[in-house]
PDB file of C-alpha atoms in Angstrom:
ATOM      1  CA  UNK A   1     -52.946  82.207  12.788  1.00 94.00           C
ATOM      2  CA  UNK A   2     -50.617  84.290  13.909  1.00 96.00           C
ATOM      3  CA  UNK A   3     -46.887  83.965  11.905  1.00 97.00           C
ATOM      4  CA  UNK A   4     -43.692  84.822  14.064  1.00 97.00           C
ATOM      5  CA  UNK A   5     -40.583  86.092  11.803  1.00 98.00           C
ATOM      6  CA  UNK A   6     -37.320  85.933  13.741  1.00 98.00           C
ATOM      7  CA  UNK A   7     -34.374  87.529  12.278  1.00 97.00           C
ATOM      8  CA  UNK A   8     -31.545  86.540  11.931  1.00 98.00           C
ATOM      9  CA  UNK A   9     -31.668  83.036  12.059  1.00 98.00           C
ATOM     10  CA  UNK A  10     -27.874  82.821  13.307  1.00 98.00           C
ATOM     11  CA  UNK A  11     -25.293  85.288  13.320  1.00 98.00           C
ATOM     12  CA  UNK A  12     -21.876  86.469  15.308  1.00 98.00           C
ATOM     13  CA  UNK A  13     -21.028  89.293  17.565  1.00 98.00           C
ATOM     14  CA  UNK A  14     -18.073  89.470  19.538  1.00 98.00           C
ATOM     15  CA  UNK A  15     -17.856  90.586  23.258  1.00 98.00           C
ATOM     16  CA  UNK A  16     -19.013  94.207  24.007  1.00 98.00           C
ATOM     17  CA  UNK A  17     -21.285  94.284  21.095  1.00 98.00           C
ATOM     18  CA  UNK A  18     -24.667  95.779  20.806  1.00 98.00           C
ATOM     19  CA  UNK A  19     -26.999  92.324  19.373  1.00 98.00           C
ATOM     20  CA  UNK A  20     -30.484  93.150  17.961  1.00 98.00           C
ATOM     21  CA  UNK A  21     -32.549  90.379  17.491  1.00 98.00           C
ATOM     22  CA  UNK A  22     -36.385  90.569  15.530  1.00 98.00           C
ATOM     23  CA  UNK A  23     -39.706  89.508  15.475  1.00 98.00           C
ATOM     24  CA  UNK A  24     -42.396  90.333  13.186  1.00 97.00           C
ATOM     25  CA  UNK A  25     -45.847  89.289  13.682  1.00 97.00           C
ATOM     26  CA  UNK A  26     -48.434  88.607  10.608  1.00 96.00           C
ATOM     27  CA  UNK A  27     -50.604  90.685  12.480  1.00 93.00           C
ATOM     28  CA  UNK A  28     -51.652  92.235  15.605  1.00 87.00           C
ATOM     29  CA  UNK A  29     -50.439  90.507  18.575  1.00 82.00           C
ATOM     30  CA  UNK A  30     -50.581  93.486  21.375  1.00 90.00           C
ATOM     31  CA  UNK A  31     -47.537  93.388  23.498  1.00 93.00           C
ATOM     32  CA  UNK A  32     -48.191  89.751  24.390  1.00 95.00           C
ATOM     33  CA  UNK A  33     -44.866  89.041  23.280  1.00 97.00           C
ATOM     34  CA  UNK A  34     -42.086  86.680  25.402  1.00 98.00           C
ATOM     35  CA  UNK A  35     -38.468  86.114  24.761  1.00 98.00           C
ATOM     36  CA  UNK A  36     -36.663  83.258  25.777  1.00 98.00           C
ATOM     37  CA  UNK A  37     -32.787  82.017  25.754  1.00 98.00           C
ATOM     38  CA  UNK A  38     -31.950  78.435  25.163  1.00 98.00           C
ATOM     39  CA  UNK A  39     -28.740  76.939  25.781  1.00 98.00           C
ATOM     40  CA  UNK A  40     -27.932  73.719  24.902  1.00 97.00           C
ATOM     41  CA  UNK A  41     -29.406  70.832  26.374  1.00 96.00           C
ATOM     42  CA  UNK A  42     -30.920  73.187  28.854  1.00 97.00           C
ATOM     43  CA  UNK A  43     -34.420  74.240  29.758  1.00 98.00           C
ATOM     44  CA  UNK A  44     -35.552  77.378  28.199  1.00 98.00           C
ATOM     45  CA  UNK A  45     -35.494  80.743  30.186  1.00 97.00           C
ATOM     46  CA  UNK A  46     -37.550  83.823  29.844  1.00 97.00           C
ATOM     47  CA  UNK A  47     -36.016  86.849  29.711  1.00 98.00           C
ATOM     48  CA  UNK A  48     -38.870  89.261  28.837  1.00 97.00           C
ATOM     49  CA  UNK A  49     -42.344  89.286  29.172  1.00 97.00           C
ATOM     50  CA  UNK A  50     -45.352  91.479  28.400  1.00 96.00           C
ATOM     51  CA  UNK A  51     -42.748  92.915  25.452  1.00 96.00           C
ATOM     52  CA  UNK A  52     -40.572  94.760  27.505  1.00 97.00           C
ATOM     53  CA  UNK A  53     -40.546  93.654  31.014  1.00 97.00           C
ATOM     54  CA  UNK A  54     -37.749  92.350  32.349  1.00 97.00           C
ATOM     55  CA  UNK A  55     -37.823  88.773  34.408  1.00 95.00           C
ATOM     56  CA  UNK A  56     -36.641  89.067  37.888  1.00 93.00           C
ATOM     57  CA  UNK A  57     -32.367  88.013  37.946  1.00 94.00           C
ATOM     58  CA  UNK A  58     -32.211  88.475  34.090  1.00 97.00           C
ATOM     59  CA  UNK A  59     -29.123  91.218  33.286  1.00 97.00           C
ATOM     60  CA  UNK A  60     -30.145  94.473  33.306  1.00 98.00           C
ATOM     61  CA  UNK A  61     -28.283  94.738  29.160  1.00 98.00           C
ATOM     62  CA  UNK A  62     -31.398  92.612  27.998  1.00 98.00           C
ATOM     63  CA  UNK A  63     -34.425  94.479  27.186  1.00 98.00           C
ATOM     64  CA  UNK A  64     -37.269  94.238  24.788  1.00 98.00           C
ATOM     65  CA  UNK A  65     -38.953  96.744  22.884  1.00 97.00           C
ATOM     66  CA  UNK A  66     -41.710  97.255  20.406  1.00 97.00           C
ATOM     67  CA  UNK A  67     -43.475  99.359  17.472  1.00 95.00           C
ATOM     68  CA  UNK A  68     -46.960  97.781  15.667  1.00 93.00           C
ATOM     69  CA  UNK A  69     -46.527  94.389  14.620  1.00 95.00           C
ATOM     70  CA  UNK A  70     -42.453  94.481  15.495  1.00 97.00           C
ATOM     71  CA  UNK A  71     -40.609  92.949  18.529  1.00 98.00           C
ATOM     72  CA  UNK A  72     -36.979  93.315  19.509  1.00 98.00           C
ATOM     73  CA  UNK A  73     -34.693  92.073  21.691  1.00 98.00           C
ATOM     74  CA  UNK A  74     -31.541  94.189  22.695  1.00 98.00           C
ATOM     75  CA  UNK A  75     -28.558  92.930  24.104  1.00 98.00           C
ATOM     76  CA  UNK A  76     -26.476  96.070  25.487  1.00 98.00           C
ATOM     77  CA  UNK A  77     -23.436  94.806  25.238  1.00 98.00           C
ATOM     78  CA  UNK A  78     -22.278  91.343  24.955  1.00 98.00           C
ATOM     79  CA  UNK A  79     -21.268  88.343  27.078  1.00 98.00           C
ATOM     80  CA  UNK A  80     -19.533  85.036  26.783  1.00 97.00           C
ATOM     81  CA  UNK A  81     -22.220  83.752  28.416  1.00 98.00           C
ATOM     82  CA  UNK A  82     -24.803  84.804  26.152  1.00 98.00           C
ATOM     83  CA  UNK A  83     -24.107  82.815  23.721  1.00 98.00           C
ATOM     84  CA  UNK A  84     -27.562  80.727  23.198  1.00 98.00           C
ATOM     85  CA  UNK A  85     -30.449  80.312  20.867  1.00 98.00           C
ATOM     86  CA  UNK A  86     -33.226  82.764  21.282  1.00 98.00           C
ATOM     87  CA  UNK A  87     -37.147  82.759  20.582  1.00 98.00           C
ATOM     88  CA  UNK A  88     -39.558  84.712  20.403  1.00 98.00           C
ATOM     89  CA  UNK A  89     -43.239  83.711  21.313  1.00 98.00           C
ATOM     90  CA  UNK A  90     -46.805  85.087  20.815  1.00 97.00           C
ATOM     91  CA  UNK A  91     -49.279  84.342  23.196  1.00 96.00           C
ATOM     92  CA  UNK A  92     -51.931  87.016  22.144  1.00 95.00           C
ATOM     93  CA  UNK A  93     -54.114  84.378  20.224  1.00 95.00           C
ATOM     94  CA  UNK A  94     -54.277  80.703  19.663  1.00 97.00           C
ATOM     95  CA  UNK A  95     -52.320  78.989  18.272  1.00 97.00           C
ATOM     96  CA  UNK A  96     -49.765  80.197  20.286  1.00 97.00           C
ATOM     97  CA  UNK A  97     -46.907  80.765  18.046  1.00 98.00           C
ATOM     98  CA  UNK A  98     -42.974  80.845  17.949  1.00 98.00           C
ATOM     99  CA  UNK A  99     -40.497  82.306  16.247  1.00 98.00           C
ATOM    100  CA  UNK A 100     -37.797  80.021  14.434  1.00 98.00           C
ATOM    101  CA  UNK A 101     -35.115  80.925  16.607  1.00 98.00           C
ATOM    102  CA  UNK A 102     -32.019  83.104  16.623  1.00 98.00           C
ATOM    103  CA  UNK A 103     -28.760  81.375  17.196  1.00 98.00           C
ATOM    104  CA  UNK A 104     -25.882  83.729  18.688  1.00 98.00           C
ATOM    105  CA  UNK A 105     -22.327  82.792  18.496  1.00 98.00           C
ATOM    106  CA  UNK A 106     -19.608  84.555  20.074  1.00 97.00           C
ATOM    107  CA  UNK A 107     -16.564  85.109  17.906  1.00 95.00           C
TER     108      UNK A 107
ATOM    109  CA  UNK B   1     -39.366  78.566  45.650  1.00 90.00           C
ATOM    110  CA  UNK B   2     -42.007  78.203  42.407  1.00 93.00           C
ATOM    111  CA  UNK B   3     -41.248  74.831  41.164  1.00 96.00           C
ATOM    112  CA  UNK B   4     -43.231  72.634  38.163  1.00 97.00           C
ATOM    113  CA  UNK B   5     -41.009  68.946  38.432  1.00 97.00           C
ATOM    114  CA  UNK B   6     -42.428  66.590  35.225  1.00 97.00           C
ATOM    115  CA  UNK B   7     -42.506  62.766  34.890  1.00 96.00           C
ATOM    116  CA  UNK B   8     -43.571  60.201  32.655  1.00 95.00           C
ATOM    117  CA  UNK B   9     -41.963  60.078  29.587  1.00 92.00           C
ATOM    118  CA  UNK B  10     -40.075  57.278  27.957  1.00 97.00           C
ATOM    119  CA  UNK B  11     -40.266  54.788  24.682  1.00 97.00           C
ATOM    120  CA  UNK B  12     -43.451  53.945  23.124  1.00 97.00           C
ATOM    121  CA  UNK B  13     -44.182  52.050  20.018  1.00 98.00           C
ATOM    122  CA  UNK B  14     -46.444  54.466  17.239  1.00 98.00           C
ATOM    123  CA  UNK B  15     -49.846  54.518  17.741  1.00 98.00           C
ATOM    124  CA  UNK B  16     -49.331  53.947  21.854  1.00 98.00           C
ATOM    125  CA  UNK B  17     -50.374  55.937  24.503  1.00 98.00           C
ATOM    126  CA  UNK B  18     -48.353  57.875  27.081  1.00 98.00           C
ATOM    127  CA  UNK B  19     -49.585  60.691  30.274  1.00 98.00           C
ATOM    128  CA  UNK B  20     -47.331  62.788  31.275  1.00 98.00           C
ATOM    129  CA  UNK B  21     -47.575  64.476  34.426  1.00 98.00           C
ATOM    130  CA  UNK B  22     -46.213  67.813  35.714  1.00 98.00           C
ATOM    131  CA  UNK B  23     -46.670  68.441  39.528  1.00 98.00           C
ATOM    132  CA  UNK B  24     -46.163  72.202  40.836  1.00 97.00           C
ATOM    133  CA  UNK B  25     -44.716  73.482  44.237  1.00 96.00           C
ATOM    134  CA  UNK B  26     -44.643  77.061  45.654  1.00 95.00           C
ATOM    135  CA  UNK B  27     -48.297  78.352  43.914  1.00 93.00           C
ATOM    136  CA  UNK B  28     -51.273  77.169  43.112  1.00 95.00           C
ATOM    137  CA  UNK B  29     -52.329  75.543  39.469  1.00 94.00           C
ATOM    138  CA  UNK B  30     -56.066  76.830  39.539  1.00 94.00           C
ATOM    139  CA  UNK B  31     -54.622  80.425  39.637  1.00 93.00           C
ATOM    140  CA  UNK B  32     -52.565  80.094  36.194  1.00 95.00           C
ATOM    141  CA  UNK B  33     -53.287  79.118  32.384  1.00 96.00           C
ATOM    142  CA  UNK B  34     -50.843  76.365  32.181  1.00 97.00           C
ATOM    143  CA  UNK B  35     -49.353  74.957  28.821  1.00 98.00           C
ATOM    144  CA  UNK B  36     -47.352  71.909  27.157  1.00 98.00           C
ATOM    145  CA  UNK B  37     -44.249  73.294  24.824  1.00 98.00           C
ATOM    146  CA  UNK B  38     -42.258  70.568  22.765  1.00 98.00           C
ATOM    147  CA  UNK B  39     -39.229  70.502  21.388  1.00 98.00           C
ATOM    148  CA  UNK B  40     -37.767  68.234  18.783  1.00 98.00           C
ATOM    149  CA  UNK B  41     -34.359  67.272  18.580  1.00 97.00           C
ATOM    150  CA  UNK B  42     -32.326  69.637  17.003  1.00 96.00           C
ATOM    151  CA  UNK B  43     -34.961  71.374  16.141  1.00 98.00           C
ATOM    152  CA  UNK B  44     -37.029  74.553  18.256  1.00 98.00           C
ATOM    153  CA  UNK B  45     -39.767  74.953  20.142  1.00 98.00           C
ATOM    154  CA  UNK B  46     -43.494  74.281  19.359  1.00 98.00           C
ATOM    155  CA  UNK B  47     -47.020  75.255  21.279  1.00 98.00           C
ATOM    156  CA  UNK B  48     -48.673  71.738  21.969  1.00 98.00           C
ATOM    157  CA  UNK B  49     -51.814  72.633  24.403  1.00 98.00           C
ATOM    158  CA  UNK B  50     -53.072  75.268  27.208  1.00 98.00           C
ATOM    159  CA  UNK B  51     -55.702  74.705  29.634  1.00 98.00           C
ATOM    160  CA  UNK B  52     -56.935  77.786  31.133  1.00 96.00           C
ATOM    161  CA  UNK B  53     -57.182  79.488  35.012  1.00 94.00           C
ATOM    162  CA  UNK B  54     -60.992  77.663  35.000  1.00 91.00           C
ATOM    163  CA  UNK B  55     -59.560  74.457  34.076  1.00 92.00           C
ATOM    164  CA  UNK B  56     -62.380  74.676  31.556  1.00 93.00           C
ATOM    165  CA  UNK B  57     -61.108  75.736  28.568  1.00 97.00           C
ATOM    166  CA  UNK B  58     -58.170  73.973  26.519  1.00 98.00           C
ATOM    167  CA  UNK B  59     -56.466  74.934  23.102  1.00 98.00           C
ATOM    168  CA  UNK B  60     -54.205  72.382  21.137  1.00 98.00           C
ATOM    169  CA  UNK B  61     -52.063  72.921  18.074  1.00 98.00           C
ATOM    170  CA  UNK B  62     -53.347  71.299  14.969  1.00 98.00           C
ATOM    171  CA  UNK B  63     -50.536  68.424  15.138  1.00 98.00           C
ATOM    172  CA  UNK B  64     -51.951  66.887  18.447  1.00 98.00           C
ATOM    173  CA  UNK B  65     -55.777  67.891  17.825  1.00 98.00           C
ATOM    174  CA  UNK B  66     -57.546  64.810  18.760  1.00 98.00           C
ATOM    175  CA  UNK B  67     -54.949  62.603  19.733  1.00 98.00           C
ATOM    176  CA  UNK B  68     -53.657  64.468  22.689  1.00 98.00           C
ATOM    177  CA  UNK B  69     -55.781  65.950  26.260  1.00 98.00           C
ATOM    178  CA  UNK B  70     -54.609  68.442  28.419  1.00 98.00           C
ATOM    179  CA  UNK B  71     -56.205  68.310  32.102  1.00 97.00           C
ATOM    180  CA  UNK B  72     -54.918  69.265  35.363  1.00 97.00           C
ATOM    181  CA  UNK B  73     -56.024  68.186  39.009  1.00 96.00           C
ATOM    182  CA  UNK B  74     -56.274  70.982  41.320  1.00 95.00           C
ATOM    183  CA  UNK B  75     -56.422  68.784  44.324  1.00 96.00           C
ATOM    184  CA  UNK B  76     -52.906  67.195  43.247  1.00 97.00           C
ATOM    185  CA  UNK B  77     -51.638  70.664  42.015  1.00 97.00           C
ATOM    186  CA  UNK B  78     -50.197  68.629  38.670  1.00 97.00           C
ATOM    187  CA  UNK B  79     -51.241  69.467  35.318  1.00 98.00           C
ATOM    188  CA  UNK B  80     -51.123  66.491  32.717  1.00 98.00           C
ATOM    189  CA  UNK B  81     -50.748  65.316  28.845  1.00 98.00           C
ATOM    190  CA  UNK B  82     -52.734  63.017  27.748  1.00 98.00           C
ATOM    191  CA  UNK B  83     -51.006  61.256  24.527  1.00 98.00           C
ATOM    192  CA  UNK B  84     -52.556  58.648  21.858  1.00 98.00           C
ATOM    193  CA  UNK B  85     -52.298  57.803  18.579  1.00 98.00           C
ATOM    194  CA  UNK B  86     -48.490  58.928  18.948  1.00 98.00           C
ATOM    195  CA  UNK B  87     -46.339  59.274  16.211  1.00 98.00           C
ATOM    196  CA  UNK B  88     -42.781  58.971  15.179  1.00 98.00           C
ATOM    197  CA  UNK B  89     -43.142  63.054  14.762  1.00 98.00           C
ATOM    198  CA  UNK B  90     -44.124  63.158  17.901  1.00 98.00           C
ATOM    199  CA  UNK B  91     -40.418  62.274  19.238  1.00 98.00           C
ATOM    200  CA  UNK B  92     -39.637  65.481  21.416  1.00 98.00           C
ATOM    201  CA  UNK B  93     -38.450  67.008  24.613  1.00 98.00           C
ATOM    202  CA  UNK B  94     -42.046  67.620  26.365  1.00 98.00           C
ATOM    203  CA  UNK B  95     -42.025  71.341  29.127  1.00 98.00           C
ATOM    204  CA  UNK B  96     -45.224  71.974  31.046  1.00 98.00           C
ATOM    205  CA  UNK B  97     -45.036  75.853  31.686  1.00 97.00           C
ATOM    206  CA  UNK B  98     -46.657  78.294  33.872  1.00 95.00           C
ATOM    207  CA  UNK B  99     -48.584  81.713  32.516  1.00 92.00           C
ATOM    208  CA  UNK B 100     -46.489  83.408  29.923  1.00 92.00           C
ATOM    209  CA  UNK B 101     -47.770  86.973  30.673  1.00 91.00           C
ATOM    210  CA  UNK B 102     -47.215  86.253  34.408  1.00 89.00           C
ATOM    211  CA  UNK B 103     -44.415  87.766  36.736  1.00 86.00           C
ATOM    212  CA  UNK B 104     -44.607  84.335  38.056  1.00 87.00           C
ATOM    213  CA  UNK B 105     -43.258  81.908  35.439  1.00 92.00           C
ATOM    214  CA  UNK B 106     -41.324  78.794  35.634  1.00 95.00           C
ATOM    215  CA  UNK B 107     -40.625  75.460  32.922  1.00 97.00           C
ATOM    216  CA  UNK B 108     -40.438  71.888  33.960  1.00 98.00           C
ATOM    217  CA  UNK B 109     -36.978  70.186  33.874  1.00 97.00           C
ATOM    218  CA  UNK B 110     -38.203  68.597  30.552  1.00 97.00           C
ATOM    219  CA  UNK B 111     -39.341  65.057  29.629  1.00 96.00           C
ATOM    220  CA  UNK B 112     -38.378  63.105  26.649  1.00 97.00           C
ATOM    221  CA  UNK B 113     -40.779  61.053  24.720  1.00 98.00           C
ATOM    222  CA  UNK B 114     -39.409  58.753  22.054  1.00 98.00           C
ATOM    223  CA  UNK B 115     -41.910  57.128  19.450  1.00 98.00           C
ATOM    224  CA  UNK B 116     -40.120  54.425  17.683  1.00 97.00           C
ATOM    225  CA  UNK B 117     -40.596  50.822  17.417  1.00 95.00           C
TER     226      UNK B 117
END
């Protein structure tokens, strides 16, 4: 099986700050790598696929990138309204496998 | 306007059964792997099954191995969860969702199922 690693598990960033959120896989997972955002009570949305694609309407300061068996997720430059939870998810073998989540506070 | 819109959830007593459904508008099912995510509360979000494009071949997480079917009717466009042998574990937030990989990809609103007697 496939272990996701998400880091951090929580942190704080205030508005206009660059976020950098990780995922490392316990081995080779391609680029079959999402990332969603979760806010509560809400129904999770996708934000990039295949790694680094972005999904259609999502703010151009979200992008994903990655390097061997690492996955990141970049927020540009902060928003109020990005405050969320965040996962990451493998989909390159079964079991299909998520990270633990990343929850982002704005201070 | 891609749309998957899930019912069927509710209260069941442990080891009950439950089916939930999850109909799709604006594509077609057959052309998709489709898959049941879970989420428990307070807690995040967990793989449960995925049936494949052929309808042919399905994948389940350890936790619901044997207890729980994934199918799908293409003639109905809905995709379903089969769930016995539930148990108080099993208490989550159930999402059908379309093809991760795809630039096509939508959740259902979300369906609660609540094993407790």
């Amino acid at each position: 099986d496939i272990q996701m690693t998400q880091s951090p598990s929580a942190m704080s960033a205030s508005v206009g700050d660059r976020v950098t959120i990780t995922c490392r896989a316990s081995q080779g997972s391609g680029n079959n790598l999402v990332w969603f955002q979760q806010k509560p009570g809400k129904v999770p949305q996708r934000l990039i696929y295949v790694a680094s694609s972005l999904q259609g309407g999502v703010p151009s300061r979200f992008s994903g990138s990655w390097s061997g068996t690492e996955f990141t997720l970049t927020i540009s430059s902060l928003q109020p309204e990005d405050s969320a939870t965040y996962y990451c998810l493998q989909h390159n073998s079964f079991p299909l496998t998520f990270g633990q989540g990343t929850r982002l506070e704005i201070k | 306007e891609v749309q998957l819109v899930e019912s069927g959830g509710g209260l069941v007593q442990p080891g009950g059964s439950l089916r939930l459904s999850c109909e799709a508008s604006g594509f077609i099912i057959t052309n998709y792997w489709l898959t049941w995510v879970r989420q428990a509360p307070g807690k995040g979000l967990e793989w449960v099954a995925t049936i494949n494009r052929g309808g042919i071949d399905t994948y389940y997480a350890d936790s619901v191995k044997g207890r729980f079917t994934i199918s799908r009717d293409s003639a109905k466009n809905s995709l379903y969860l089969q769930m016995n042998s539930l148990r108080a574990e099993d208490t989550a937030m159930y999402y059908c969702a379309t093809q991760f990989s795809s630039p096509i990809h939508c959740w259902g609103q979300g369906n609660m199922v609540t094993v407790s007697s």
